[in-house]
PDB file of N, CA and C in Angstrom:
ATOM      1  N   MET A   1      -3.701  17.102  -7.868  1.00 43.00           N
ATOM      2  CA  MET A   1      -4.900  16.679  -7.141  1.00 43.00           C
ATOM      3  C   MET A   1      -4.790  15.216  -6.679  1.00 43.00           C
ATOM      4  N   THR A   2      -4.335  14.352  -7.598  1.00 47.00           N
ATOM      5  CA  THR A   2      -4.221  12.932  -7.256  1.00 47.00           C
ATOM      6  C   THR A   2      -3.203  12.718  -6.153  1.00 47.00           C
ATOM      7  N   GLU A   3      -2.082  13.418  -6.253  1.00 48.00           N
ATOM      8  CA  GLU A   3      -1.037  13.309  -5.237  1.00 48.00           C
ATOM      9  C   GLU A   3      -1.583  13.701  -3.868  1.00 48.00           C
ATOM     10  N   CYS A   4      -2.377  14.761  -3.876  1.00 47.00           N
ATOM     11  CA  CYS A   4      -2.992  15.262  -2.654  1.00 47.00           C
ATOM     12  C   CYS A   4      -3.897  14.193  -2.038  1.00 47.00           C
ATOM     13  N   LEU A   5      -4.734  13.573  -2.867  1.00 47.00           N
ATOM     14  CA  LEU A   5      -5.651  12.545  -2.386  1.00 47.00           C
ATOM     15  C   LEU A   5      -4.899  11.337  -1.854  1.00 47.00           C
ATOM     16  N   GLU A   6      -3.867  10.902  -2.601  1.00 48.00           N
ATOM     17  CA  GLU A   6      -3.094   9.739  -2.187  1.00 48.00           C
ATOM     18  C   GLU A   6      -2.413   9.988  -0.857  1.00 48.00           C
ATOM     19  N   ARG A   7      -1.850  11.181  -0.704  1.00 48.00           N
ATOM     20  CA  ARG A   7      -1.166  11.505   0.542  1.00 48.00           C
ATOM     21  C   ARG A   7      -2.143  11.512   1.710  1.00 48.00           C
ATOM     22  N   THR A   8      -3.298  12.082   1.482  1.00 48.00           N
ATOM     23  CA  THR A   8      -4.264  12.211   2.573  1.00 48.00           C
ATOM     24  C   THR A   8      -4.834  10.857   2.973  1.00 48.00           C
ATOM     25  N   ILE A   9      -5.336  10.113   2.003  1.00 49.00           N
ATOM     26  CA  ILE A   9      -6.011   8.853   2.311  1.00 49.00           C
ATOM     27  C   ILE A   9      -4.999   7.721   2.519  1.00 49.00           C
ATOM     28  N   GLY A  10      -4.018   7.639   1.624  1.00 46.00           N
ATOM     29  CA  GLY A  10      -3.079   6.517   1.631  1.00 46.00           C
ATOM     30  C   GLY A  10      -2.063   6.565   2.746  1.00 46.00           C
ATOM     31  N   GLU A  11      -1.545   7.745   3.046  1.00 45.00           N
ATOM     32  CA  GLU A  11      -0.440   7.832   3.993  1.00 45.00           C
ATOM     33  C   GLU A  11      -0.857   8.357   5.355  1.00 45.00           C
ATOM     34  N   ALA A  12      -1.528   9.492   5.359  1.00 44.00           N
ATOM     35  CA  ALA A  12      -1.780  10.191   6.627  1.00 44.00           C
ATOM     36  C   ALA A  12      -2.585   9.344   7.611  1.00 44.00           C
ATOM     37  N   ALA A  13      -3.677   8.751   7.132  1.00 47.00           N
ATOM     38  CA  ALA A  13      -4.541   8.024   8.057  1.00 47.00           C
ATOM     39  C   ALA A  13      -3.919   6.729   8.606  1.00 47.00           C
ATOM     40  N   PRO A  14      -3.485   5.777   7.753  1.00 44.00           N
ATOM     41  CA  PRO A  14      -2.995   4.517   8.303  1.00 44.00           C
ATOM     42  C   PRO A  14      -1.646   4.638   9.014  1.00 44.00           C
ATOM     43  N   ARG A  15      -0.726   5.427   8.467  1.00 45.00           N
ATOM     44  CA  ARG A  15       0.631   5.453   8.999  1.00 45.00           C
ATOM     45  C   ARG A  15       0.840   6.518  10.069  1.00 45.00           C
ATOM     46  N   ASN A  16      -0.124   7.432  10.180  1.00 46.00           N
ATOM     47  CA  ASN A  16      -0.011   8.510  11.165  1.00 46.00           C
ATOM     48  C   ASN A  16       1.281   9.308  11.020  1.00 46.00           C
ATOM     49  N   GLN A  17       1.611   9.687   9.788  1.00 48.00           N
ATOM     50  CA  GLN A  17       2.832  10.455   9.557  1.00 48.00           C
ATOM     51  C   GLN A  17       2.675  11.896  10.025  1.00 48.00           C
ATOM     52  N   PHE A  18       1.448  12.371  10.031  1.00 48.00           N
ATOM     53  CA  PHE A  18       1.191  13.740  10.455  1.00 48.00           C
ATOM     54  C   PHE A  18       0.536  13.721  11.831  1.00 48.00           C
ATOM     55  N   THR A  19       0.475  14.877  12.440  1.00 50.00           N
ATOM     56  CA  THR A  19      -0.254  14.977  13.700  1.00 50.00           C
ATOM     57  C   THR A  19      -1.748  14.844  13.422  1.00 50.00           C
ATOM     58  N   LYS A  20      -2.517  14.609  14.447  1.00 53.00           N
ATOM     59  CA  LYS A  20      -3.960  14.429  14.280  1.00 53.00           C
ATOM     60  C   LYS A  20      -4.597  15.651  13.626  1.00 53.00           C
ATOM     61  N   GLN A  21      -4.171  16.821  14.053  1.00 52.00           N
ATOM     62  CA  GLN A  21      -4.766  18.041  13.526  1.00 52.00           C
ATOM     63  C   GLN A  21      -4.451  18.189  12.036  1.00 52.00           C
ATOM     64  N   GLU A  22      -3.209  17.922  11.649  1.00 52.00           N
ATOM     65  CA  GLU A  22      -2.819  18.022  10.244  1.00 52.00           C
ATOM     66  C   GLU A  22      -3.586  17.021   9.392  1.00 52.00           C
ATOM     67  N   THR A  23      -3.736  15.803   9.906  1.00 50.00           N
ATOM     68  CA  THR A  23      -4.472  14.773   9.175  1.00 50.00           C
ATOM     69  C   THR A  23      -5.901  15.229   8.906  1.00 50.00           C
ATOM     70  N   GLY A  24      -6.550  15.755   9.944  1.00 51.00           N
ATOM     71  CA  GLY A  24      -7.911  16.248   9.782  1.00 51.00           C
ATOM     72  C   GLY A  24      -7.979  17.384   8.789  1.00 51.00           C
ATOM     73  N   LEU A  25      -6.979  18.246   8.859  1.00 52.00           N
ATOM     74  CA  LEU A  25      -6.948  19.419   8.006  1.00 52.00           C
ATOM     75  C   LEU A  25      -6.780  19.026   6.542  1.00 52.00           C
ATOM     76  N   THR A  26      -5.814  18.143   6.241  1.00 51.00           N
ATOM     77  CA  THR A  26      -5.588  17.738   4.862  1.00 51.00           C
ATOM     78  C   THR A  26      -6.781  16.971   4.319  1.00 51.00           C
ATOM     79  N   SER A  27      -7.386  16.140   5.162  1.00 49.00           N
ATOM     80  CA  SER A  27      -8.556  15.390   4.720  1.00 49.00           C
ATOM     81  C   SER A  27      -9.689  16.341   4.344  1.00 49.00           C
ATOM     82  N   LEU A  28      -9.859  17.379   5.166  1.00 48.00           N
ATOM     83  CA  LEU A  28     -10.922  18.347   4.933  1.00 48.00           C
ATOM     84  C   LEU A  28     -10.687  19.155   3.670  1.00 48.00           C
ATOM     85  N   THR A  29      -9.499  19.750   3.559  1.00 49.00           N
ATOM     86  CA  THR A  29      -9.232  20.673   2.465  1.00 49.00           C
ATOM     87  C   THR A  29      -8.991  19.936   1.161  1.00 49.00           C
ATOM     88  N   CYS A  30      -8.588  18.688   1.243  1.00 47.00           N
ATOM     89  CA  CYS A  30      -8.091  17.982   0.083  1.00 47.00           C
ATOM     90  C   CYS A  30      -9.061  16.922  -0.426  1.00 47.00           C
ATOM     91  N   ALA A  31      -9.217  15.866   0.353  1.00 47.00           N
ATOM     92  CA  ALA A  31      -9.938  14.687  -0.128  1.00 47.00           C
ATOM     93  C   ALA A  31     -11.448  14.889  -0.155  1.00 47.00           C
ATOM     94  N   ALA A  32     -11.984  15.410   0.945  1.00 47.00           N
ATOM     95  CA  ALA A  32     -13.433  15.451   1.093  1.00 47.00           C
ATOM     96  C   ALA A  32     -14.173  16.171  -0.041  1.00 47.00           C
ATOM     97  N   PRO A  33     -13.830  17.420  -0.371  1.00 50.00           N
ATOM     98  CA  PRO A  33     -14.624  18.115  -1.382  1.00 50.00           C
ATOM     99  C   PRO A  33     -14.484  17.522  -2.780  1.00 50.00           C
ATOM    100  N   ILE A  34     -13.347  16.904  -3.100  1.00 51.00           N
ATOM    101  CA  ILE A  34     -13.093  16.453  -4.460  1.00 51.00           C
ATOM    102  C   ILE A  34     -13.773  15.116  -4.758  1.00 51.00           C
ATOM    103  N   ARG A  35     -13.423  14.081  -4.006  1.00 53.00           N
ATOM    104  CA  ARG A  35     -13.843  12.740  -4.373  1.00 53.00           C
ATOM    105  C   ARG A  35     -14.922  12.153  -3.474  1.00 53.00           C
ATOM    106  N   ARG A  36     -14.866  12.503  -2.209  1.00 50.00           N
ATOM    107  CA  ARG A  36     -15.745  11.849  -1.248  1.00 50.00           C
ATOM    108  C   ARG A  36     -17.190  12.316  -1.405  1.00 50.00           C
ATOM    109  N   PRO A  37     -18.149  11.420  -1.149  1.00 55.00           N
ATOM    110  CA  PRO A  37     -19.546  11.845  -1.120  1.00 55.00           C
ATOM    111  C   PRO A  37     -19.798  12.802   0.036  1.00 55.00           C
ATOM    112  N   ARG A  38     -20.911  13.486  -0.016  1.00 62.00           N
ATOM    113  CA  ARG A  38     -21.214  14.520   0.979  1.00 62.00           C
ATOM    114  C   ARG A  38     -21.240  13.939   2.395  1.00 62.00           C
ATOM    115  N   ARG A  39     -21.747  12.741   2.550  1.00 72.00           N
ATOM    116  CA  ARG A  39     -21.835  12.117   3.870  1.00 72.00           C
ATOM    117  C   ARG A  39     -20.437  11.952   4.478  1.00 72.00           C
ATOM    118  N   ALA A  40     -19.491  11.504   3.670  1.00 69.00           N
ATOM    119  CA  ALA A  40     -18.109  11.341   4.137  1.00 69.00           C
ATOM    120  C   ALA A  40     -17.471  12.698   4.427  1.00 69.00           C
ATOM    121  N   ASP A  41     -17.844  13.691   3.629  1.00 72.00           N
ATOM    122  CA  ASP A  41     -17.341  15.045   3.845  1.00 72.00           C
ATOM    123  C   ASP A  41     -17.750  15.554   5.221  1.00 72.00           C
ATOM    124  N   LEU A  42     -19.012  15.341   5.576  1.00 78.00           N
ATOM    125  CA  LEU A  42     -19.502  15.745   6.892  1.00 78.00           C
ATOM    126  C   LEU A  42     -18.823  14.951   7.998  1.00 78.00           C
ATOM    127  N   LEU A  43     -18.594  13.662   7.743  1.00 78.00           N
ATOM    128  CA  LEU A  43     -17.934  12.817   8.724  1.00 78.00           C
ATOM    129  C   LEU A  43     -16.513  13.303   8.988  1.00 78.00           C
ATOM    130  N   MET A  44     -15.792  13.637   7.925  1.00 77.00           N
ATOM    131  CA  MET A  44     -14.422  14.124   8.076  1.00 77.00           C
ATOM    132  C   MET A  44     -14.398  15.438   8.837  1.00 77.00           C
ATOM    133  N   ARG A  45     -15.375  16.308   8.553  1.00 82.00           N
ATOM    134  CA  ARG A  45     -15.422  17.596   9.244  1.00 82.00           C
ATOM    135  C   ARG A  45     -15.704  17.391  10.734  1.00 82.00           C
ATOM    136  N   ASP A  46     -16.635  16.503  11.043  1.00 83.00           N
ATOM    137  CA  ASP A  46     -16.932  16.201  12.443  1.00 83.00           C
ATOM    138  C   ASP A  46     -15.722  15.597  13.142  1.00 83.00           C
ATOM    139  N   LEU A  47     -15.017  14.709  12.436  1.00 83.00           N
ATOM    140  CA  LEU A  47     -13.826  14.078  12.990  1.00 83.00           C
ATOM    141  C   LEU A  47     -12.759  15.121  13.284  1.00 83.00           C
ATOM    142  N   TYR A  48     -12.576  16.043  12.337  1.00 84.00           N
ATOM    143  CA  TYR A  48     -11.587  17.103  12.526  1.00 84.00           C
ATOM    144  C   TYR A  48     -11.934  17.982  13.722  1.00 84.00           C
ATOM    145  N   ILE A  49     -13.209  18.349  13.841  1.00 82.00           N
ATOM    146  CA  ILE A  49     -13.653  19.179  14.966  1.00 82.00           C
ATOM    147  C   ILE A  49     -13.449  18.438  16.282  1.00 82.00           C
ATOM    148  N   TRP A  50     -13.771  17.145  16.284  1.00 82.00           N
ATOM    149  CA  TRP A  50     -13.609  16.338  17.493  1.00 82.00           C
ATOM    150  C   TRP A  50     -12.142  16.250  17.896  1.00 82.00           C
ATOM    151  N   GLN A  51     -11.264  16.033  16.921  1.00 81.00           N
ATOM    152  CA  GLN A  51      -9.829  15.944  17.200  1.00 81.00           C
ATOM    153  C   GLN A  51      -9.297  17.268  17.724  1.00 81.00           C
ATOM    154  N   THR A  52      -9.743  18.362  17.125  1.00 83.00           N
ATOM    155  CA  THR A  52      -9.292  19.684  17.554  1.00 83.00           C
ATOM    156  C   THR A  52      -9.744  19.964  18.980  1.00 83.00           C
ATOM    157  N   ASN A  53     -10.985  19.629  19.285  1.00 79.00           N
ATOM    158  CA  ASN A  53     -11.500  19.839  20.635  1.00 79.00           C
ATOM    159  C   ASN A  53     -10.776  18.963  21.653  1.00 79.00           C
ATOM    160  N   LYS A  54     -10.373  17.776  21.228  1.00 75.00           N
ATOM    161  CA  LYS A  54      -9.693  16.847  22.119  1.00 75.00           C
ATOM    162  C   LYS A  54      -8.299  17.359  22.492  1.00 75.00           C
ATOM    163  N   THR A  55      -7.617  17.986  21.535  1.00 69.00           N
ATOM    164  CA  THR A  55      -6.246  18.428  21.779  1.00 69.00           C
ATOM    165  C   THR A  55      -6.188  19.722  22.577  1.00 69.00           C
ATOM    166  N   THR A  56      -7.208  20.570  22.464  1.00 60.00           N
ATOM    167  CA  THR A  56      -7.160  21.858  23.161  1.00 60.00           C
ATOM    168  C   THR A  56      -7.824  21.785  24.525  1.00 60.00           C
TER     169      THR A  56
END
Protein backbone atom coordinates (compact mmCIF):
# COMPACT_ATOMS: atom_id res chain seq x y z
CA MET A 1 0.00 0.00 0.00
CA THR A 2 2.76 2.45 0.95
CA GLU A 3 4.70 1.70 -2.22
CA CYS A 4 1.56 2.37 -4.21
CA LEU A 5 1.01 5.73 -2.52
CA GLU A 6 4.64 6.78 -2.90
CA ARG A 7 4.65 5.90 -6.58
CA THR A 8 1.43 7.75 -7.25
CA ILE A 9 2.07 10.93 -5.29
CA GLY A 10 5.88 11.03 -5.21
CA GLU A 11 6.78 9.99 -8.73
CA ALA A 12 3.88 10.10 -11.15
CA ALA A 13 2.72 13.66 -10.58
CA PRO A 14 5.96 15.71 -10.37
CA ARG A 15 8.15 13.71 -12.75
CA ASN A 16 5.47 12.75 -15.27
CA GLN A 17 6.85 9.23 -15.66
CA PHE A 18 3.47 7.94 -16.74
CA THR A 19 1.04 9.23 -19.30
CA LYS A 20 -1.67 11.60 -18.10
CA GLN A 21 -4.30 8.89 -18.21
CA GLU A 22 -2.18 6.44 -16.19
CA THR A 23 -1.39 9.11 -13.61
CA GLY A 24 -5.08 9.85 -13.15
CA LEU A 25 -5.87 6.17 -12.98
CA THR A 26 -3.26 5.31 -10.34
CA SER A 27 -4.20 8.34 -8.28
CA LEU A 28 -7.84 7.29 -8.37
CA THR A 29 -7.45 3.59 -7.66
CA CYS A 30 -4.55 3.95 -5.27
CA ALA A 31 -4.03 7.15 -3.33
CA ALA A 32 -7.46 8.75 -3.16
CA PRO A 33 -9.53 6.09 -1.35
CA ILE A 34 -6.81 5.16 1.16
CA ARG A 35 -5.23 8.33 2.52
CA ARG A 36 -6.76 11.37 0.89
CA PRO A 37 -9.78 13.15 2.36
CA ARG A 38 -13.04 12.91 0.44
CA ARG A 39 -12.62 16.39 -1.06
CA ALA A 40 -9.26 15.41 -2.59
CA ASP A 41 -10.78 12.15 -3.78
CA LEU A 42 -13.43 14.07 -5.71
CA LEU A 43 -10.79 16.44 -7.05
CA MET A 44 -8.67 13.56 -8.34
CA ARG A 45 -11.71 11.97 -9.98
CA ASP A 46 -12.64 15.24 -11.68
CA LEU A 47 -9.03 15.69 -12.80
CA TYR A 48 -8.96 12.19 -14.24
CA ILE A 49 -12.24 12.74 -16.11
CA TRP A 50 -10.98 16.07 -17.43
CA GLN A 51 -7.71 14.52 -18.63
CA THR A 52 -9.54 11.64 -20.29
CA ASN A 53 -11.91 14.01 -22.06
CA LYS A 54 -8.99 16.15 -23.18
CA THR A 55 -7.13 13.24 -24.80
CA THR A 56 -10.11 11.75 -26.64
